[in-house]
XYZ file of C-alpha atoms in Angstrom:
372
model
C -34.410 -9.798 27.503
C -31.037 -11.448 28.158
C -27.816 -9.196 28.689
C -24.680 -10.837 28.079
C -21.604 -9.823 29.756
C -18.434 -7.893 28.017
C -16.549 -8.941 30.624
C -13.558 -10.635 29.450
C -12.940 -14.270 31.432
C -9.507 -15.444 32.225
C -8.131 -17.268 29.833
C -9.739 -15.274 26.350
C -8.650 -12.762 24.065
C -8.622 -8.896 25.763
C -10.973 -6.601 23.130
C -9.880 -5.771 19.651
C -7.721 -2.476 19.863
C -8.718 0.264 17.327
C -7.125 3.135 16.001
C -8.272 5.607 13.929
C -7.429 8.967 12.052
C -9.797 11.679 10.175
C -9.527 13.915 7.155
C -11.301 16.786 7.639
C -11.312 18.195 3.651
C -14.184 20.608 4.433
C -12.844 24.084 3.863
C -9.134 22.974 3.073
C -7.295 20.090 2.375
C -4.179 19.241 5.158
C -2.605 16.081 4.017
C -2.384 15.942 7.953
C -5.068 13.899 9.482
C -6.207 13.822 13.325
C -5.297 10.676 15.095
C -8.423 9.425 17.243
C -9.668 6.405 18.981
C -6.763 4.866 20.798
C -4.292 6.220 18.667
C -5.566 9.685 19.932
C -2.773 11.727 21.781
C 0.143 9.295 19.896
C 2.970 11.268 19.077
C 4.510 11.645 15.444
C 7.034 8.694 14.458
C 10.577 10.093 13.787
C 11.490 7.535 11.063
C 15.815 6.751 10.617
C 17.497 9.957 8.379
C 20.669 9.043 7.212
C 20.386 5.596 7.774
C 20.267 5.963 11.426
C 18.144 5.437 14.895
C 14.287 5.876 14.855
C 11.170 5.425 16.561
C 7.207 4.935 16.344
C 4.417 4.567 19.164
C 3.066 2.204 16.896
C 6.480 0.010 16.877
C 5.185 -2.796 19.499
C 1.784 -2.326 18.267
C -0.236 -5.012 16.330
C 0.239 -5.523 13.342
C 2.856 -3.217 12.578
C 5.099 -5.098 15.139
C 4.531 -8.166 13.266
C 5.879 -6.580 9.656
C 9.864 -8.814 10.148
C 12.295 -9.573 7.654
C 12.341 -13.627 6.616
C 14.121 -14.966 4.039
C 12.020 -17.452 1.732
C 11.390 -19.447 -1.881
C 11.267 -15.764 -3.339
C 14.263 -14.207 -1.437
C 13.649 -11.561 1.363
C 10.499 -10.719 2.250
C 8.452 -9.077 4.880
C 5.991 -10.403 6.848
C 2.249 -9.248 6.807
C -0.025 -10.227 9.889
C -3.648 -9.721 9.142
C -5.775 -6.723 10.483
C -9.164 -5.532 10.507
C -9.965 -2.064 9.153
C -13.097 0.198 8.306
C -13.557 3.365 6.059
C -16.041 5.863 6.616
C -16.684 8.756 4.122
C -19.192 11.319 5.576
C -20.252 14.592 3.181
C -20.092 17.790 5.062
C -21.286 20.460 3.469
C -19.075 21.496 0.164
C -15.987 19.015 1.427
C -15.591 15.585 2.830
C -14.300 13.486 5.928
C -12.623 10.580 5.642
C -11.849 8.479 8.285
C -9.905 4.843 8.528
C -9.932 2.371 11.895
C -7.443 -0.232 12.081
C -8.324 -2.891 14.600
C -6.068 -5.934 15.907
C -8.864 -8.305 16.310
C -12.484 -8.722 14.531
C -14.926 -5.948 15.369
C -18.504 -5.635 14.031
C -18.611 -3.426 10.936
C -14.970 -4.394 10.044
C -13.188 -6.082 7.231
C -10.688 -8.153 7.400
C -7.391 -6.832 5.351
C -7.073 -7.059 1.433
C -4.364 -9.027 1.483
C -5.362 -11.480 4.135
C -9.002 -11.696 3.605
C -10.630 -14.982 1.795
C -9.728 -14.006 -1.582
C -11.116 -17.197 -3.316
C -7.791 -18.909 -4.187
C -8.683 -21.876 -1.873
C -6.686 -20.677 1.143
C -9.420 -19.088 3.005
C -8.702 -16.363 5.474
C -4.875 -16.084 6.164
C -3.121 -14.958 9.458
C 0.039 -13.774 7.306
C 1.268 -13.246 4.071
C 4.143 -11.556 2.230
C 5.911 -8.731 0.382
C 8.939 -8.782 -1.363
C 11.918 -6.678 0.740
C 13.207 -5.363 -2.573
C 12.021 -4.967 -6.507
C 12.409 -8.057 -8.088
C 15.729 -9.015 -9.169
C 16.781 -9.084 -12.382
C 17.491 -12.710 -14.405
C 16.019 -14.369 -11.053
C 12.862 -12.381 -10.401
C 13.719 -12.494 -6.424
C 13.590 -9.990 -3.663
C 17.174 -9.612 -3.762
C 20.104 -7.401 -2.646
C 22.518 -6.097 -4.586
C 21.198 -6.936 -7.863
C 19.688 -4.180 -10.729
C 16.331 -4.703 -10.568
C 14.166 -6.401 -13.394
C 12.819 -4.020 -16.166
C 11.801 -3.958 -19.329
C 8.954 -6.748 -19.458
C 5.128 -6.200 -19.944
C 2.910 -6.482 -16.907
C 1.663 -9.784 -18.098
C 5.352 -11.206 -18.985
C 6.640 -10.438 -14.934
C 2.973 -12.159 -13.831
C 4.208 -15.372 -15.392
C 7.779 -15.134 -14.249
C 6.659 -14.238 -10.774
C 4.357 -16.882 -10.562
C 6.968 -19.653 -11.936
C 8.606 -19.000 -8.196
C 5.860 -20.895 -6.883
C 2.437 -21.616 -7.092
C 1.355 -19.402 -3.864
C 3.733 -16.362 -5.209
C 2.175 -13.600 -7.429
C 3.068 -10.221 -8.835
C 2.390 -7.329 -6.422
C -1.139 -6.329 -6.795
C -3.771 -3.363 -5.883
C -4.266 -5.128 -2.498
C -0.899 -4.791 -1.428
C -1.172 -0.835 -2.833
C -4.007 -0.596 -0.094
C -2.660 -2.817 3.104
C 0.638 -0.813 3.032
C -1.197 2.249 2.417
C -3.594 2.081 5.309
C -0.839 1.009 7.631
C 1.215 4.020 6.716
C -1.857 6.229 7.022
C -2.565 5.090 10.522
C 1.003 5.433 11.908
C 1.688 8.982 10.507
C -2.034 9.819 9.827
C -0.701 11.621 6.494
C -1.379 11.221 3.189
C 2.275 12.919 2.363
C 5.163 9.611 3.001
C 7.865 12.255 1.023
C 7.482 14.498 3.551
C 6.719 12.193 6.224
C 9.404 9.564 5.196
C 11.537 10.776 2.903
C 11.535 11.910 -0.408
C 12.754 8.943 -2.060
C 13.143 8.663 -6.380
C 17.409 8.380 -6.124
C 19.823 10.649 -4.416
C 21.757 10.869 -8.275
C 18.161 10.959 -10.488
C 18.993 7.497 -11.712
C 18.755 3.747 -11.032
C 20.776 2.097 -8.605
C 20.988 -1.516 -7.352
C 18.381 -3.073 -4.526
C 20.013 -2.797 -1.146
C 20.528 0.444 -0.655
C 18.811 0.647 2.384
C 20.479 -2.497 4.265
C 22.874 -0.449 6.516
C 19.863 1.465 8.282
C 19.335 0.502 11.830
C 15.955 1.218 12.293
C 12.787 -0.134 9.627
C 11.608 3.182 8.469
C 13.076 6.071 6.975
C 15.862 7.327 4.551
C 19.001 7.083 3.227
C 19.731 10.738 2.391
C 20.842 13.188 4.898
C 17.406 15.053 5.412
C 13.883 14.340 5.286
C 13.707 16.763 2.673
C 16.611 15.509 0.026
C 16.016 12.779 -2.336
C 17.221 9.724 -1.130
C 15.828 5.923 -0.431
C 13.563 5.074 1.722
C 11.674 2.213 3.366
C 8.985 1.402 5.129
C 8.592 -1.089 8.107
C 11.365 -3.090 6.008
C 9.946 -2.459 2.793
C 12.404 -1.037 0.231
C 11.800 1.469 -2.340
C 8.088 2.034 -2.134
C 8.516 5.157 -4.002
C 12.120 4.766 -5.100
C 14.327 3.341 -8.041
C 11.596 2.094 -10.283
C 7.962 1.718 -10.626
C 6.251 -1.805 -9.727
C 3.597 -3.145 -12.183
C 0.761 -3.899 -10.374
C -1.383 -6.723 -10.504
C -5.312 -7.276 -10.282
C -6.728 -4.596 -11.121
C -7.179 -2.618 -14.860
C -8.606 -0.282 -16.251
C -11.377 0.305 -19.518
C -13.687 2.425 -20.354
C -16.485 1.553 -17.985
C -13.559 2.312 -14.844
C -11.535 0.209 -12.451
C -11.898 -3.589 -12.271
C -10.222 -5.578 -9.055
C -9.579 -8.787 -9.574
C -9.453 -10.937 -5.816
C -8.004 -14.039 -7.138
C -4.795 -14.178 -7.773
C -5.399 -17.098 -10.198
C -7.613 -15.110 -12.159
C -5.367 -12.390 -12.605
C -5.726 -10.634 -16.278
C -4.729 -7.099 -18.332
C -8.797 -7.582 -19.679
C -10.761 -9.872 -17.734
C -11.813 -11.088 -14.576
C -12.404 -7.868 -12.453
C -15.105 -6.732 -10.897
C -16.260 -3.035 -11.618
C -15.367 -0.776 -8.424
C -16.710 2.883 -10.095
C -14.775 5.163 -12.445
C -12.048 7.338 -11.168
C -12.441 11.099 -11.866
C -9.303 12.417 -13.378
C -7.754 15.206 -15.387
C -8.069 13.573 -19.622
C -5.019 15.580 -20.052
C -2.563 15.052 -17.690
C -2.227 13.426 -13.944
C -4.366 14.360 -11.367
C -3.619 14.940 -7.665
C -6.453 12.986 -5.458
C -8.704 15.184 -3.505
C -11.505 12.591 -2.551
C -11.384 9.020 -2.862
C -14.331 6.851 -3.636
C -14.919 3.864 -1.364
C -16.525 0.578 -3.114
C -19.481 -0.599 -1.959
C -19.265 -4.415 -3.818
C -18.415 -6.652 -1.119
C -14.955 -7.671 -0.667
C -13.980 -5.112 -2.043
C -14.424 -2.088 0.864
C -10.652 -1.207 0.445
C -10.190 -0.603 -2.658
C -10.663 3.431 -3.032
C -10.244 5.319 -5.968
C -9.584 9.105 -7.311
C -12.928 10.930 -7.517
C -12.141 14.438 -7.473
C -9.274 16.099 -8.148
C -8.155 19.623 -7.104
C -5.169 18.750 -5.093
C -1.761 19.754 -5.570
C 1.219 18.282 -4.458
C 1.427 19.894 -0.776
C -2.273 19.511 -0.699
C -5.391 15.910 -0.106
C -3.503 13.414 -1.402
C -0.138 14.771 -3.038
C 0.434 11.654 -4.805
C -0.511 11.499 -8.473
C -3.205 9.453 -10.436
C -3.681 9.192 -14.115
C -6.586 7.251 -15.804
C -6.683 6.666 -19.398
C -9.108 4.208 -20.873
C -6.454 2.740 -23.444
C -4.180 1.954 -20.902
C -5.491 -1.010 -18.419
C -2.039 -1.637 -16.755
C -1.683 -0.187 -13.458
C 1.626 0.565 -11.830
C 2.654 2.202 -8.429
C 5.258 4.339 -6.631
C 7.846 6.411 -8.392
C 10.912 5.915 -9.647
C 14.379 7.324 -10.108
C 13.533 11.237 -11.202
C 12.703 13.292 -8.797
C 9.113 14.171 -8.511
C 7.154 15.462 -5.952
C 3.891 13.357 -7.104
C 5.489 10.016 -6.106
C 4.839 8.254 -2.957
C 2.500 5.580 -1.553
C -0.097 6.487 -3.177
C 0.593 7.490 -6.753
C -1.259 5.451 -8.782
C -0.235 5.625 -13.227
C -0.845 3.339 -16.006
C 0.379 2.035 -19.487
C -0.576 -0.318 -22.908
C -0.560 -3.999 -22.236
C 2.501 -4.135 -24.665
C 4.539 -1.285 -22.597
C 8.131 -2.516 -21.633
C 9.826 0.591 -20.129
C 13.412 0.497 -17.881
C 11.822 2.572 -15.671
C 9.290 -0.232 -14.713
C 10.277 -2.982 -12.678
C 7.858 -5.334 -10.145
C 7.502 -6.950 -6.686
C 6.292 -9.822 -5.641
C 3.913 -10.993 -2.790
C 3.430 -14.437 -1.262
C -0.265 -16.153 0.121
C 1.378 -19.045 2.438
C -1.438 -21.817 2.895
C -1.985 -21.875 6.735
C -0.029 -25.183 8.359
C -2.241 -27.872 9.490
């Protein structure tokens, strides 16, 4: 037998670091998680109220160090480095635990990112790629400033004008829902980002302009003068997660065999091209609050959990809501301006192909081929 040194050489990469956090949902259901691996004993962030000063243990960590403004062909966006992450789902007894691992480098047993990952479009595996800053603009379809944000168009109609930016920028889509998600899971290990972020919607319960978070100092937090008031908010430079209006989101719809993901941003469809992930459990009547997720077992496709049980609440699992109805394939995500409790990274609600609401607006996302 031949053993093969882990010790690292001059010269090479030091180990992956992971970090990890754990739902225990056996006899309750904290939206509070318990940070382990090396993120174990980490302190909470204390993200900018008020537009002002804030910090994060995880601020000159990998990749979350790496999420920077840049202005490009679509206007401001912000940076997304690739990481590797894991989910692990183990029954115990009448509840559930629930654990996600975010790495820096490859480990066995991990996946690389949703958004970076080889997603078939010819680019391979990516190092980077890109959100939009703000919703898109309206007229230009940019992640602009200052500008009332597009509305009123069909998920299918802001596909095409997103895409008519360039041919490596696409409408937000269920991957992005995920690799923000999991980043914001890790760094406050809580499913809550109202409570841990800010409550977001619109300090006046209607629509104002992009922007409104360009005077805070520091890349997370809100604009409103306590955690607890409705406000804006971003996260890691990303504006109005929750806030302003919804953003359609791309790849991914629903029928009446369950979700379909689609990988390819090429292949992008309201019917067609998805792969079936499983069925999420809701409420027929009315918008469920997520108390156990669902992850896929097709491969490729490890991130892309869904609602399978659901007797939460809105200070309770996963206080974000999810609705699932068969005639409505189009998924969108966040909030928007009214102010309600079930918004946040995680709220998940659909609508008709044909549905062109003001309170609907969209993002996009860039997939930069690597330079030669």
């Amino acid at each position: 037998m031949v053993f093969v040194s882990r010790m690292i050489k001059p010269g090479l990469l030091p180990p992956p670091h992971i970090y990890g956090v754990e739902w225990d949902w056996t006899s309750s259901g904290p939206t509070k998680g318990t940070r382990t691996d090396r993120a174990a004993g980490f302190r909470d962030p204390s993200p900018a109220v008020s537009n002002g000063t804030g910090s994060s243990p995880f601020d000159n960590l990998y990749p979350w160090s790496g999420m920077v403004k840049e202005t490009r062909t679509g206007g401001v966006m912000v940076r997304e480095p690739k990481y590797w992450y894991k989910w692990t789902r183990t029954p115990s007894g009448s509840g559930v635990k629930l654990k996600l691992q975010i790495a820096d480098g490859p480990v066995e047993g991990f996946h690389v990112d949703p958004v970076n990952m080889d997603r078939g479009d010819g680019l391979g595996e990516l190092d980077f790629s890109y959100i939009g800053r703000y919703h898109c603009a309206s007229g230009t379809y940019k992640s602009e400033t200052n500008k009332a944000q597009q509305v009123s168009i069909t998920r299918s109609t802001a596909r095409t004008q997103i895409h008519n930016l360039g041919s490596n920028i696409w409408q937000m889509d269920f991957a992005q829902m995920w690799y923000v998600g999991m980043l914001i899971l890790m760094e406050f290990a809580d499913w809550n980002g109202q409570t841990a972020i800010g409550y977001g919607c619109s300090p006046n319960n209607s629509v104002e302009n992009n922007g409104q978070t360009d005077s805070m100092q520091y890349h997370t937090g809100t604009t409103a003068a306590s955690r607890t008031t409705y406000g804006f908010t971003q996260y890691r430079n990303i504006e109005g997660w929750w806030d302003n209006v919804y953003d359609w989101m791309d790849g991914c719809y629903y029928n009446d065999n369950g979700l379909n993901v689609i990988l390819n941003p090429n292949q992008f469809s309201d019917s067609a091209n998805g792969v079936l992930v499983g069925k999420p459990v809701t409420d027929p009547k009315s918008s469920s609050y997520p108390s156990d997720f669902a992850i896929p077992t097709q491969d490729g496709l490890e991130w892309a959990l869904f609602l399978s049980a659901f007797k939460g609440s809105y200070n309770t699992y996963v206080p974000d809501t999810w609705s699932f109805f068969d005639s409505d394939p189009c998924l969108k995500h966040g909030g928007m301006y009214s102010r309600f409790s079930g918004y946040g990274p995680f709220c998940v609600d659909c609508n008709a192909a044909s549905n062109a609401s003001g309170d609907i607006g969209c993002r996009l996302q860039e997939r930069p081929p690597k330079a030669a």
